mmCIF file with all atom_site columns, C-alpha atoms in Angstrom:
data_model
loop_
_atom_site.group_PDB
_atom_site.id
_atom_site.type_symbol
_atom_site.label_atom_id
_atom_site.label_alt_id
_atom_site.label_comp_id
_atom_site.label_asym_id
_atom_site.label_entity_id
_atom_site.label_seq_id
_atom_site.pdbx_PDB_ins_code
_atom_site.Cartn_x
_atom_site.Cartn_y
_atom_site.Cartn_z
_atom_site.occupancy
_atom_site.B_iso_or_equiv
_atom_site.pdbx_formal_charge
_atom_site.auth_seq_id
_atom_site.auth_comp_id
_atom_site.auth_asym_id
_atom_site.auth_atom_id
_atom_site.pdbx_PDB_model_num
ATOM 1   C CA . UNK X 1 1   ? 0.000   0.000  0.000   1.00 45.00 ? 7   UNK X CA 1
ATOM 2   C CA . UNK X 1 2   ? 1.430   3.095  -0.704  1.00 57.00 ? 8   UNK X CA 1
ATOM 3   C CA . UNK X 1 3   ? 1.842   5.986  1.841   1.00 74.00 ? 9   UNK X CA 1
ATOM 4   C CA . UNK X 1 4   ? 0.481   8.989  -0.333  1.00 85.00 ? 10  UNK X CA 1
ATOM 5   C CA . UNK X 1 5   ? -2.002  9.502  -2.704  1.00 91.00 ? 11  UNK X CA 1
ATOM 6   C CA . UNK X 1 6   ? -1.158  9.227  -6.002  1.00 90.00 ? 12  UNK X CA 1
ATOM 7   C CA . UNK X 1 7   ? -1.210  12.631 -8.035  1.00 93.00 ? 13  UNK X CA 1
ATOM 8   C CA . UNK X 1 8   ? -3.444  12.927 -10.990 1.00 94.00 ? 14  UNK X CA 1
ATOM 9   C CA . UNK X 1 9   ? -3.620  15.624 -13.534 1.00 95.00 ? 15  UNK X CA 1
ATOM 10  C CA . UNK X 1 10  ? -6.325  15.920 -16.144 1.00 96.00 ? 16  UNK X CA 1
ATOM 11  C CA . UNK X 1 11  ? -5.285  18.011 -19.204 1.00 93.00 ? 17  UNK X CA 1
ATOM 12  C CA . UNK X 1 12  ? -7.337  19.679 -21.668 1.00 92.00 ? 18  UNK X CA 1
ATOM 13  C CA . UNK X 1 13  ? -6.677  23.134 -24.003 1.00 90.00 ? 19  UNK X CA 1
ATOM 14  C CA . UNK X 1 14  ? -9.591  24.662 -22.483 1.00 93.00 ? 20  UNK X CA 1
ATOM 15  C CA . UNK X 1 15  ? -10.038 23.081 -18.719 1.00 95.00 ? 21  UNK X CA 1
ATOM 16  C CA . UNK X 1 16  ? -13.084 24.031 -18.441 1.00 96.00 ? 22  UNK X CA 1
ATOM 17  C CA . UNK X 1 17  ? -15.368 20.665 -19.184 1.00 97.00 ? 23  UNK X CA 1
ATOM 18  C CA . UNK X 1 18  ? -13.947 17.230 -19.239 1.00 97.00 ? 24  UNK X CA 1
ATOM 19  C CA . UNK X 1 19  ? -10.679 17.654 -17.593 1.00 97.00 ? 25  UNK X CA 1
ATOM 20  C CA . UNK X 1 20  ? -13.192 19.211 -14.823 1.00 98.00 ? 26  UNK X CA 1
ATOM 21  C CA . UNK X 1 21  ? -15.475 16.469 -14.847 1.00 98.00 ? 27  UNK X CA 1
ATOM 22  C CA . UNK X 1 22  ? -12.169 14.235 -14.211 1.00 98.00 ? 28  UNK X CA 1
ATOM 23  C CA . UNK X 1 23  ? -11.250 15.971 -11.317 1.00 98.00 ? 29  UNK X CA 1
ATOM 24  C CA . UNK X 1 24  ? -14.206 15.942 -9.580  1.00 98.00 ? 30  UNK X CA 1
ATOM 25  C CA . UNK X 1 25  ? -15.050 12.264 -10.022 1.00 98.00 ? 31  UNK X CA 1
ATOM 26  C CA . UNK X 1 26  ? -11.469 10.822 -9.126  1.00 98.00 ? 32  UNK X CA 1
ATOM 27  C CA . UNK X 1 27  ? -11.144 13.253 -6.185  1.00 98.00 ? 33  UNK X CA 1
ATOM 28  C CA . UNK X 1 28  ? -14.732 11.737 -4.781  1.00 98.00 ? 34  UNK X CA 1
ATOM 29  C CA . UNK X 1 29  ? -14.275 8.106  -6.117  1.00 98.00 ? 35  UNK X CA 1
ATOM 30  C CA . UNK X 1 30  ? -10.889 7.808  -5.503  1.00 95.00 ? 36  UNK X CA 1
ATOM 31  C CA . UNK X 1 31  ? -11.428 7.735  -1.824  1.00 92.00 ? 37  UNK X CA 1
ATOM 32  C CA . UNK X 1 32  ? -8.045  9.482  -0.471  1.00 92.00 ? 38  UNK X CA 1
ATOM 33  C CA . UNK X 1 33  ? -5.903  7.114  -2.440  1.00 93.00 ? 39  UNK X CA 1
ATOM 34  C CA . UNK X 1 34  ? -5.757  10.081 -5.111  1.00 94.00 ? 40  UNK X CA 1
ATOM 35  C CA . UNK X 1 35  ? -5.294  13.393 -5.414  1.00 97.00 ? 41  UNK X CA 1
ATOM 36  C CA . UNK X 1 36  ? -6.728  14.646 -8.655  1.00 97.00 ? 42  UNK X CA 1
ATOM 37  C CA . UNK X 1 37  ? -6.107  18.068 -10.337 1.00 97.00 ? 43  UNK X CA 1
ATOM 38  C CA . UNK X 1 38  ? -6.942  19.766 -13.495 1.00 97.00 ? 44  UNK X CA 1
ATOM 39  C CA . UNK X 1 39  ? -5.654  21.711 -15.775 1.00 95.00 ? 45  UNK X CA 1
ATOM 40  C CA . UNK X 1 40  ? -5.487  23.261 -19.774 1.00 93.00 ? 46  UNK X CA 1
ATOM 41  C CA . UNK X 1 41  ? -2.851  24.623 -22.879 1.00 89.00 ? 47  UNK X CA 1
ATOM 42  C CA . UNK X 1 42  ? -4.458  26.705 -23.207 1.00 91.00 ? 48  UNK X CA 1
ATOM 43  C CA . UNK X 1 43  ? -7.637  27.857 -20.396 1.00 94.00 ? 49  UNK X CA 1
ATOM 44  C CA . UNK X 1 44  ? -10.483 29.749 -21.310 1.00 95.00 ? 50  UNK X CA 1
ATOM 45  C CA . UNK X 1 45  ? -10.326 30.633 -18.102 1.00 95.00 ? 51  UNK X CA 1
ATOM 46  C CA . UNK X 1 46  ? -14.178 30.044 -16.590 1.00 96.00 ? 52  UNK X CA 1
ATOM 47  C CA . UNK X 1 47  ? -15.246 26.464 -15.720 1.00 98.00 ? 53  UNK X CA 1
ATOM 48  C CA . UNK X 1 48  ? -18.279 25.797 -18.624 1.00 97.00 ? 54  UNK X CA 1
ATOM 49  C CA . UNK X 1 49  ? -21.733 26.203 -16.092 1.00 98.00 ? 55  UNK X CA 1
ATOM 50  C CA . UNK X 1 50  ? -23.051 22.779 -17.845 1.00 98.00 ? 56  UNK X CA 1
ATOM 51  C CA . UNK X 1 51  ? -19.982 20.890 -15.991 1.00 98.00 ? 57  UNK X CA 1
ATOM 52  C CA . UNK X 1 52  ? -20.862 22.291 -12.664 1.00 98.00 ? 58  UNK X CA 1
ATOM 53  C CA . UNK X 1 53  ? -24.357 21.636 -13.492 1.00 98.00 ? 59  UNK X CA 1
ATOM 54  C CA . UNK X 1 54  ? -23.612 18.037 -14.219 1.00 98.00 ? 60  UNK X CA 1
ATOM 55  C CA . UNK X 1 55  ? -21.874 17.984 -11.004 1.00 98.00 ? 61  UNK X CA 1
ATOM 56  C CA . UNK X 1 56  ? -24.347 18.972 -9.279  1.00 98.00 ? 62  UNK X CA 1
ATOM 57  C CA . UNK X 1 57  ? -27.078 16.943 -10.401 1.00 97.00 ? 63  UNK X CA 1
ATOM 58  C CA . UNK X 1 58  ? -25.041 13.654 -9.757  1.00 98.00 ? 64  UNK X CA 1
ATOM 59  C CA . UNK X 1 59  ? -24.141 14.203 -6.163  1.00 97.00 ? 65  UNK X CA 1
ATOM 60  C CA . UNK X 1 60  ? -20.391 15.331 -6.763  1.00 98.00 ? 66  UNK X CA 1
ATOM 61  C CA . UNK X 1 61  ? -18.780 18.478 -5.082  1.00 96.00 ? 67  UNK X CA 1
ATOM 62  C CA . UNK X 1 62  ? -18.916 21.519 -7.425  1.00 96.00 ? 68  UNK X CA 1
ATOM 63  C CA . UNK X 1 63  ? -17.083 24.233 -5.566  1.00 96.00 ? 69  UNK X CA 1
ATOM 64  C CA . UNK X 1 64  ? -13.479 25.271 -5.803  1.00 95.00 ? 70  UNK X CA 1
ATOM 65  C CA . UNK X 1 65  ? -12.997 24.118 -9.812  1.00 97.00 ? 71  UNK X CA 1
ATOM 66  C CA . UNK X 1 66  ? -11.065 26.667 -12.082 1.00 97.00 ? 72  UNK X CA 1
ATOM 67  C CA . UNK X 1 67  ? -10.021 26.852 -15.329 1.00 97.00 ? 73  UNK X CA 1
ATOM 68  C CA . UNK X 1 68  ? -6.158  27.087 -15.122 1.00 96.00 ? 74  UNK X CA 1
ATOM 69  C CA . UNK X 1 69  ? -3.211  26.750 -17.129 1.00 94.00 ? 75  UNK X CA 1
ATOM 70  C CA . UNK X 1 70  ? -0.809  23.667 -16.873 1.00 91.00 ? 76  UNK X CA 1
ATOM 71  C CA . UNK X 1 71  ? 2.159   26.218 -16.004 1.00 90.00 ? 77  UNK X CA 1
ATOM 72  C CA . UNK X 1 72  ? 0.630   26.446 -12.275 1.00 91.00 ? 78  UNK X CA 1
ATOM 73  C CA . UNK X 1 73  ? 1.894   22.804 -12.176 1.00 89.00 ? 79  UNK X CA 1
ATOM 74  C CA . UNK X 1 74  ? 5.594   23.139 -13.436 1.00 81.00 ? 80  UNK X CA 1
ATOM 75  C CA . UNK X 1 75  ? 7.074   23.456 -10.215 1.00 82.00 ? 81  UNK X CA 1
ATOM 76  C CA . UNK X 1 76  ? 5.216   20.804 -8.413  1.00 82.00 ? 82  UNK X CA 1
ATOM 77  C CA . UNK X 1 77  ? 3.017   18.647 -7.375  1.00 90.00 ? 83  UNK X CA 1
ATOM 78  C CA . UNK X 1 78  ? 4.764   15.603 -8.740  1.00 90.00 ? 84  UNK X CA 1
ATOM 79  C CA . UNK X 1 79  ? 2.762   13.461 -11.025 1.00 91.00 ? 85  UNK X CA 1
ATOM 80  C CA . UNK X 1 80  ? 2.294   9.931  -10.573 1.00 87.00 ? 86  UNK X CA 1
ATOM 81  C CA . UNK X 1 81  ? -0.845  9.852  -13.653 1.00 88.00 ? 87  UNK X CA 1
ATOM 82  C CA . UNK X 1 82  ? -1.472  12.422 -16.447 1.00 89.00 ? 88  UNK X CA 1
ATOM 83  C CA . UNK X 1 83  ? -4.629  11.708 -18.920 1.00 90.00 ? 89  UNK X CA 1
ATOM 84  C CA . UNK X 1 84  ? -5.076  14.175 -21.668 1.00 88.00 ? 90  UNK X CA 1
ATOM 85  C CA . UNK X 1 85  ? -9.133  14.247 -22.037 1.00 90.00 ? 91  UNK X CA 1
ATOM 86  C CA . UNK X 1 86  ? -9.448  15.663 -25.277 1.00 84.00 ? 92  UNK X CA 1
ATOM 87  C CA . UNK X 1 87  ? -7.675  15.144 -28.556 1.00 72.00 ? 93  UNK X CA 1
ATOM 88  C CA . UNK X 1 88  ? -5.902  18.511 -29.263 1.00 62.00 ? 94  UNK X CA 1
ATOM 89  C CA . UNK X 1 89  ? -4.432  18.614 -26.044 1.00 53.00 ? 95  UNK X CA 1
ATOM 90  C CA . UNK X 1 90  ? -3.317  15.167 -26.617 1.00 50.00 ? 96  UNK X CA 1
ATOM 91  C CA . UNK X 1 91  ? -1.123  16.304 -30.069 1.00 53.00 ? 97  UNK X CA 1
ATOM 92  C CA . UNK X 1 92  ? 0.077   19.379 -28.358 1.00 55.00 ? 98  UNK X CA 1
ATOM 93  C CA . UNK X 1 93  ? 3.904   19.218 -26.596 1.00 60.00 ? 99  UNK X CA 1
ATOM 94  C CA . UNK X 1 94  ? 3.138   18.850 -23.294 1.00 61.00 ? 100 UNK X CA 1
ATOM 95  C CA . UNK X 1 95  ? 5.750   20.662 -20.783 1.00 66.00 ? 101 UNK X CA 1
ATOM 96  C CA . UNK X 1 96  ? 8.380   17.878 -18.923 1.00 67.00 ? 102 UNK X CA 1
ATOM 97  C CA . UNK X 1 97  ? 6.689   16.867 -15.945 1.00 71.00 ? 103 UNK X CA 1
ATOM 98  C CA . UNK X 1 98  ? 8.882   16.681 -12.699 1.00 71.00 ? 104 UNK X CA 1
ATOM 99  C CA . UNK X 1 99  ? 9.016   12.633 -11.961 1.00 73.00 ? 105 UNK X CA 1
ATOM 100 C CA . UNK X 1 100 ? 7.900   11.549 -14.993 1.00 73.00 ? 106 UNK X CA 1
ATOM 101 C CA . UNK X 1 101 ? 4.444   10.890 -14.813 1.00 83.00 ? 107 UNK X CA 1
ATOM 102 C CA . UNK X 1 102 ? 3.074   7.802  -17.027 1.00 80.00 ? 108 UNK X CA 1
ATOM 103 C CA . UNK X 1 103 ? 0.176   9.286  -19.037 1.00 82.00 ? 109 UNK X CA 1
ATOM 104 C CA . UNK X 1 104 ? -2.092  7.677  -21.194 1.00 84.00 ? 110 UNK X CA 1
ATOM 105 C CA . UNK X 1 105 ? -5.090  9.529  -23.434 1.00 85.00 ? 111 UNK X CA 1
ATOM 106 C CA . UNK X 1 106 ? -8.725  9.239  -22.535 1.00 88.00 ? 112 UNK X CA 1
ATOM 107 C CA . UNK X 1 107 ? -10.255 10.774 -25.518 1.00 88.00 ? 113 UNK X CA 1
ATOM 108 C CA . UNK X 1 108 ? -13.640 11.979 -24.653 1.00 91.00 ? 114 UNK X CA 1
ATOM 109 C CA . UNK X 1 109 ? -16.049 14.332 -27.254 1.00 93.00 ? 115 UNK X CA 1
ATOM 110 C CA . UNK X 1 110 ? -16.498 17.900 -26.029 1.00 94.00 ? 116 UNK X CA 1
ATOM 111 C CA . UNK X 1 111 ? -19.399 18.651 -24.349 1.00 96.00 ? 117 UNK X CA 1
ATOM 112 C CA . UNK X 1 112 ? -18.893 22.250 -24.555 1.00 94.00 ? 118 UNK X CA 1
ATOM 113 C CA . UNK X 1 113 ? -18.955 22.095 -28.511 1.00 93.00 ? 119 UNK X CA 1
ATOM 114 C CA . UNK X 1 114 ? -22.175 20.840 -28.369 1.00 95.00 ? 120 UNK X CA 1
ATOM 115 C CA . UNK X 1 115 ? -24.885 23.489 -29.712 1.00 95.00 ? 121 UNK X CA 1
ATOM 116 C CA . UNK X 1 116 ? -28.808 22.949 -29.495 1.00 95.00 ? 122 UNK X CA 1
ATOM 117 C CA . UNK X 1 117 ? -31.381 23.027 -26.568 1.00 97.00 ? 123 UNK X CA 1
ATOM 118 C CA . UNK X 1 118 ? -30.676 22.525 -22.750 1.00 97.00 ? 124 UNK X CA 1
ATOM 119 C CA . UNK X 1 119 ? -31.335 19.214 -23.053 1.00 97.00 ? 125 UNK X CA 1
ATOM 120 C CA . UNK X 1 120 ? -29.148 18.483 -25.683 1.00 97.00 ? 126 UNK X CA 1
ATOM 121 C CA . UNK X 1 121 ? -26.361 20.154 -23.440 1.00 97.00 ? 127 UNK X CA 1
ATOM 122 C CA . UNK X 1 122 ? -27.176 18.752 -20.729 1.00 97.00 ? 128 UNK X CA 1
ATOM 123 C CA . UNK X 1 123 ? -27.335 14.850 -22.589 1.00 98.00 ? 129 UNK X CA 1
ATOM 124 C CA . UNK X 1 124 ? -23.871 15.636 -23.998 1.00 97.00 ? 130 UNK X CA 1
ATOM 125 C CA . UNK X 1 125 ? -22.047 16.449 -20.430 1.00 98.00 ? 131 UNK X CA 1
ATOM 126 C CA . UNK X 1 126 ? -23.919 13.359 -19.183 1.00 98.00 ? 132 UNK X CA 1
ATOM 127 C CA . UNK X 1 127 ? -22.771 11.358 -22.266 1.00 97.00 ? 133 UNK X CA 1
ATOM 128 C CA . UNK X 1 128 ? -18.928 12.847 -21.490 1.00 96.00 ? 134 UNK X CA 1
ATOM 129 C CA . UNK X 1 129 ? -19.327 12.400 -17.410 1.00 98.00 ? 135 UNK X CA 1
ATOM 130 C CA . UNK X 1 130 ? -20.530 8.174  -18.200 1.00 97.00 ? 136 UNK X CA 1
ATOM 131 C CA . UNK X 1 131 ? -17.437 7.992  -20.200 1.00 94.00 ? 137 UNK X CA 1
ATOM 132 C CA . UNK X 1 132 ? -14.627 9.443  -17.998 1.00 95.00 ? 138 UNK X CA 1
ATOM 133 C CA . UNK X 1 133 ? -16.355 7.655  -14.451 1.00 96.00 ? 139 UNK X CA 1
ATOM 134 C CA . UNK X 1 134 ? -16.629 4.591  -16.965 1.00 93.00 ? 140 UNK X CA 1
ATOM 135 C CA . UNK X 1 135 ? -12.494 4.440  -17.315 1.00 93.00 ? 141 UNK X CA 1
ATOM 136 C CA . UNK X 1 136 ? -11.898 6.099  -13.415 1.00 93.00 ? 142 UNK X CA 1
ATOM 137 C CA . UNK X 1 137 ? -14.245 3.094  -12.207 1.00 93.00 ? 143 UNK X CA 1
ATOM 138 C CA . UNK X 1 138 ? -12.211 0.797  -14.494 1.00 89.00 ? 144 UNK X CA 1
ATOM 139 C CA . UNK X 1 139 ? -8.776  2.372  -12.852 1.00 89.00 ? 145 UNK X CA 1
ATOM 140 C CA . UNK X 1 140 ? -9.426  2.187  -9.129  1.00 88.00 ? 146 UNK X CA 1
ATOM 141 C CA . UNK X 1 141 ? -10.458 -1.436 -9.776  1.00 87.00 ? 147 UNK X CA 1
ATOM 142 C CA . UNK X 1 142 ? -6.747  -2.014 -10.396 1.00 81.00 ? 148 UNK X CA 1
ATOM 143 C CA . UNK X 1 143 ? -4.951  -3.114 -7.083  1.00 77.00 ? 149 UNK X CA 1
ATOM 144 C CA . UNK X 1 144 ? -3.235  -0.130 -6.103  1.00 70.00 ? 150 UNK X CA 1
ATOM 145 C CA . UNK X 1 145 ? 0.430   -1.996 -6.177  1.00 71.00 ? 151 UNK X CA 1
ATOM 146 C CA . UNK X 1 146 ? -0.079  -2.260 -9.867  1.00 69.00 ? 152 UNK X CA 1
ATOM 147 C CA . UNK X 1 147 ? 0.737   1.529  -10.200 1.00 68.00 ? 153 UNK X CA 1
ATOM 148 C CA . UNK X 1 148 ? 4.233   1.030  -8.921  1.00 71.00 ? 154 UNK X CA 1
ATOM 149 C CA . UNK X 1 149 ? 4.319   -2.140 -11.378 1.00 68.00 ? 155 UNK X CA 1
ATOM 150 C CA . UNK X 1 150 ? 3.462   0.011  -14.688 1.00 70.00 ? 156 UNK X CA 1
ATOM 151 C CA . UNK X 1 151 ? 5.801   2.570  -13.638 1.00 70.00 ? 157 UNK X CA 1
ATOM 152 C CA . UNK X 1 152 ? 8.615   0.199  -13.236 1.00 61.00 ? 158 UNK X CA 1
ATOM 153 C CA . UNK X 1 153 ? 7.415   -1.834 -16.496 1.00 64.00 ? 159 UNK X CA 1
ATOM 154 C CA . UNK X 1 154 ? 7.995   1.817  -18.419 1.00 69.00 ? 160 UNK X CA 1
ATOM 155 C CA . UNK X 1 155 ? 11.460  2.358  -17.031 1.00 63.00 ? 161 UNK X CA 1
ATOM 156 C CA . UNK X 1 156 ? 12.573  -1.487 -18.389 1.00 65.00 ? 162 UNK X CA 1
ATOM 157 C CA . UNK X 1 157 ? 10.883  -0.688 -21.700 1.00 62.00 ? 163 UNK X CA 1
ATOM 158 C CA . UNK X 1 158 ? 12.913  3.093  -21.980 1.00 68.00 ? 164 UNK X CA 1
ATOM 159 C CA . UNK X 1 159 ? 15.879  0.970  -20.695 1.00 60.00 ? 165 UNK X CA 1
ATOM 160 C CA . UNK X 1 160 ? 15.359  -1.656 -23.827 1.00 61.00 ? 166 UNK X CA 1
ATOM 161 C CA . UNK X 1 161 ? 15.189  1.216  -26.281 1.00 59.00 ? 167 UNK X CA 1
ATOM 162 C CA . UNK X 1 162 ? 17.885  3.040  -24.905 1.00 60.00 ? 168 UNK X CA 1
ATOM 163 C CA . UNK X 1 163 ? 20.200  -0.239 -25.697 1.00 51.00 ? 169 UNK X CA 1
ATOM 164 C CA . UNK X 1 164 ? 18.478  -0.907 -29.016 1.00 49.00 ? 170 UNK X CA 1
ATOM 165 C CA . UNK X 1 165 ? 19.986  2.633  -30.269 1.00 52.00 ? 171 UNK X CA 1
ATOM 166 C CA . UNK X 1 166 ? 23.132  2.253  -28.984 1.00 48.00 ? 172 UNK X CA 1
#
C-alpha cells in the first residue's frame, strides 16, 4: 500500500469541461488514495456552467474548480498519472513533468462544442461524465500496487530502447 495519494492531472486546451469532470469524479471516487487536479494549454479561463451543473445533479462536489493553465503545475506537485481528455491537447507538446508521470489519453467528445437546446447540453455532459467515471471506475479497480508495477514496467521498456539505439 502506498503511503500517499497518487497525483493525478487531467489536461485539456480549455479546462473548463472534461478535464473538470475528471477531477471531480477521481477526487470523490478515488477515496483518499488520489489526489486529482486539473488543468489546460491553453484555459479559457471560466469552468463551462453545464460541468458544474452536471456535477451537481449527480451528487459530486462543485465548488473550488477553475479553469487554469498547466504552467501552475511546473514546479510541483509531482505526477504519478497524467490523462489528456481531449484530442488537441493530446497532439500538443506537453511541458516535462517533474518525476515523470506515465500518461495515457482518454479521448472523450467535447461537451462544450455541443450546440442545441438545454437538453441536448445537458445529454452531452452526461454522455462525457458516463465515459470518464466509466475508465476512473475501471482504474481504481486495479490493485493499487499495480501503479508502482506500470511505472517500473515503463522504465525497463525506456531501458530496452535506450540499448536498441546504442
Amino acid at each position: 500500500m502506498l503511503d500517499q495519494p497518487l497525483n493525478v492531472l487531467f489536461l485539456c486546451t480549455g479546462n473548463s469541461a472534461r478535464s473538470i469532470l475528471g477531477e471531480a469524479i477521481l477526487n470523490q471516487d478515488g477515496e483518499g488514495r488520489f489526489k486529482a487536479y486539473s488543468a489546460g494549454s491553453n484555459p479559457i479561463g471560466t469552468v463551462n456552467p453545464w460541468a458544474i451543473h452536471t456535477l451537481k445533479t449527480l451528487g459530486y462536489p462543485a465548488d473550488g474548480y477553475s479553469s487554469k493553465s498547466w504552467s501552475e503545475f511546473a514546479e510541483g506537485p509531482e505526477f504519478d498519472l497524467i490523462f489528456t481528455v481531449c484530442d488537441s491537447a493530446a497532439a500538443e507538446t506537453c511541458p516535462v513533468w517533474p518525476g515523470r508521470p506515465t500518461s495515457a489519453h482518454w479521448g472523450i467528445p467535447d461537451p462544450a462544442a455541443v450546440e442545441g437546446s438545454d437538453a441536448e447540453k445537458a445529454a452531452a455532459f452526461l454522455d462525457a461524465f458516463r465515459m470518464l467515471k466509466r475508465r476512473i471506475d475501471l482504474m481504481l479497480a486495479l490493485p493499487i500496487a499495480s501503479f508502482e508495477q506500470i511505472a517500473l514496467r515503463e522504465k525497463l521498456q525506456a531501458i530496452g530502447h535506450e540499448a536498441d539505439e546504442q
